[in-house]
XYZ file of C-alpha atoms in Angstrom:
192
model
C 12.526 50.646 -14.416
C 13.917 51.492 -10.981
C 15.818 48.913 -8.917
C 14.956 50.314 -5.469
C 17.582 49.564 -2.786
C 19.490 47.175 -5.055
C 22.897 48.681 -4.196
C 22.266 48.865 -0.424
C 21.076 45.266 -0.347
C 24.063 44.139 -2.433
C 26.427 45.952 -0.047
C 24.920 44.357 3.075
C 24.836 40.978 1.354
C 28.522 41.185 0.395
C 29.533 42.153 3.949
C 27.555 39.268 5.422
C 29.042 36.750 2.990
C 32.547 38.053 3.748
C 31.975 37.496 7.474
C 30.117 34.160 7.525
C 31.028 30.868 5.821
C 28.790 28.160 4.374
C 25.676 30.319 4.202
C 22.609 28.907 2.494
C 21.593 31.516 -0.096
C 18.344 32.099 -1.931
C 17.362 34.512 -4.662
C 13.584 34.863 -4.859
C 10.981 36.938 -6.645
C 7.752 37.845 -4.898
C 4.851 38.982 -7.071
C 2.685 41.335 -5.032
C -0.869 42.464 -5.855
C -0.884 45.849 -7.594
C -3.092 47.285 -4.842
C -0.380 46.680 -2.190
C 2.677 47.702 -4.195
C 2.600 51.527 -3.747
C 2.696 51.230 0.055
C 5.630 48.797 -0.045
C 7.437 50.957 -2.584
C 7.161 53.917 -0.178
C 8.630 51.819 2.645
C 11.504 50.893 0.337
C 12.069 54.500 -0.713
C 12.108 55.446 2.989
C 14.978 53.000 3.496
C 13.403 49.666 4.408
C 15.746 46.930 3.181
C 14.640 43.800 5.033
C 14.722 41.987 8.334
C 16.785 39.765 10.606
C 15.723 36.761 12.652
C 17.468 34.606 15.254
C 17.339 30.837 15.690
C 18.211 30.806 19.402
C 19.321 27.614 21.096
C 19.290 27.254 24.877
C 21.215 24.303 26.337
C 19.967 22.337 29.376
C 22.697 23.974 31.473
C 21.293 27.422 30.606
C 17.732 26.603 31.698
C 16.577 28.347 34.877
C 16.663 26.282 38.055
C 13.574 24.284 38.932
C 11.240 25.605 41.612
C 11.081 23.687 44.883
C 7.796 22.041 43.856
C 9.284 20.523 40.679
C 10.811 17.038 40.564
C 14.392 16.709 39.335
C 13.034 14.510 36.521
C 11.317 17.648 35.127
C 14.668 19.304 34.365
C 15.570 20.073 30.753
C 17.698 17.341 29.240
C 17.908 18.617 25.658
C 18.543 21.811 23.727
C 15.525 24.015 23.137
C 14.771 26.596 20.430
C 12.875 29.852 21.028
C 9.776 30.349 18.875
C 7.141 33.072 18.879
C 3.505 33.266 17.832
C 2.484 36.606 16.316
C -0.958 38.013 17.009
C -3.377 36.734 14.412
C -0.937 34.011 13.317
C -1.546 30.283 13.128
C 2.091 29.259 12.594
C 5.059 29.621 14.932
C 7.994 31.776 13.833
C 11.337 32.777 15.278
C 11.950 36.205 16.818
C 13.135 38.994 14.578
C 12.030 42.007 12.625
C 12.826 45.005 10.493
C 16.318 46.375 9.965
C 16.689 49.980 11.152
C 19.137 52.744 10.274
C 22.812 51.907 10.199
C 22.708 48.829 12.447
C 24.103 45.572 11.094
C 21.654 42.779 10.374
C 23.121 40.834 13.326
C 22.420 43.840 15.568
C 18.864 43.926 14.206
C 18.318 40.293 15.185
C 19.643 40.816 18.732
C 17.554 43.997 19.214
C 14.361 42.416 17.907
C 14.763 39.323 20.110
C 15.187 41.551 23.166
C 12.193 43.753 22.219
C 9.854 40.855 21.444
C 10.812 38.375 24.179
C 13.140 40.054 26.763
C 15.731 37.375 25.935
C 19.361 38.314 25.292
C 21.292 36.336 22.728
C 24.571 36.352 20.847
C 24.675 35.803 17.091
C 27.067 32.993 16.178
C 26.429 32.265 12.517
C 24.404 33.191 9.450
C 22.252 30.214 8.490
C 20.156 31.569 5.626
C 20.382 34.680 3.455
C 17.492 35.456 1.125
C 17.641 38.285 -1.419
C 14.061 38.946 -2.447
C 12.923 41.110 -5.339
C 9.305 42.264 -5.065
C 7.437 43.097 -8.266
C 3.861 43.843 -9.323
C 2.323 43.459 -12.766
C 1.198 47.086 -13.008
C 4.559 48.618 -12.008
C 8.054 48.712 -13.487
C 9.864 49.237 -10.168
C 11.568 46.333 -8.410
C 12.011 46.393 -4.617
C 15.108 44.673 -3.213
C 15.103 43.317 0.354
C 17.342 41.048 2.384
C 15.990 38.441 4.818
C 18.622 37.106 7.218
C 18.340 34.137 9.571
C 21.079 33.927 12.190
C 22.077 31.134 14.506
C 22.318 32.469 18.063
C 23.080 31.323 21.579
C 20.954 32.150 24.592
C 22.737 34.555 26.959
C 20.081 35.359 29.548
C 16.650 36.625 30.433
C 13.225 35.184 31.109
C 10.454 35.176 28.536
C 8.268 38.263 28.633
C 6.453 38.841 25.376
C 5.709 42.105 23.607
C 1.907 41.880 23.923
C 1.290 44.433 21.178
C 2.842 42.036 18.630
C 2.794 38.514 20.075
C 0.328 36.021 21.481
C 3.063 33.837 22.899
C 6.603 32.521 22.994
C 8.025 29.191 24.094
C 11.195 27.110 24.227
C 10.640 24.050 22.017
C 12.418 20.740 22.531
C 10.786 19.263 19.424
C 9.749 20.805 16.132
C 6.563 22.878 16.528
C 3.704 21.330 14.521
C 2.990 24.523 12.550
C 6.058 26.556 11.624
C 6.509 29.271 8.973
C 8.511 28.277 5.870
C 12.012 29.662 6.479
C 12.127 28.681 10.163
C 10.838 25.252 9.066
C 13.957 24.853 6.922
C 16.101 25.584 9.986
C 13.980 23.271 12.151
C 14.509 20.391 9.740
C 18.247 20.625 10.488
C 17.874 21.137 14.267
C 15.321 18.419 14.920
C 16.687 15.645 12.655
């Protein structure tokens, strides 16, 4: 049995836990259909070790100024969180994507946010760290990946989505009605 990327994931995980305090941690196993496993195993052998996402908060003071036709009562008066809607998706998510090369997972989150939404952000905290092991009944190999969810602050930019990947993006004042699982966990804390 091969533990693919176990050491690399453990190394990144240890560095993240050394840097950030009070991180919610999860260890999960994902059982994949045998028909999909060979493709994912190749990605893992080529170096894929997971992804990074950013829970970006924009304060009312950071909102762009109102246009002349808008009433002052239309101004933001609460924090907002950036969510995205992938093409073909029915649930909102938060921006992020695959880790590349030697970048840190925090750098991955910042890069992916910029690529997907044209928003710049600064990572402030690690909110959730999930070490997932993917298995399939017909294979002995186990694929290790790391899924990281960072807290981040808005630093600038106006929404401009990556049309090849997204149907939309928006700043939410309240919890979106349909939200993917891990962002939903973060939303439960934000929108209490």
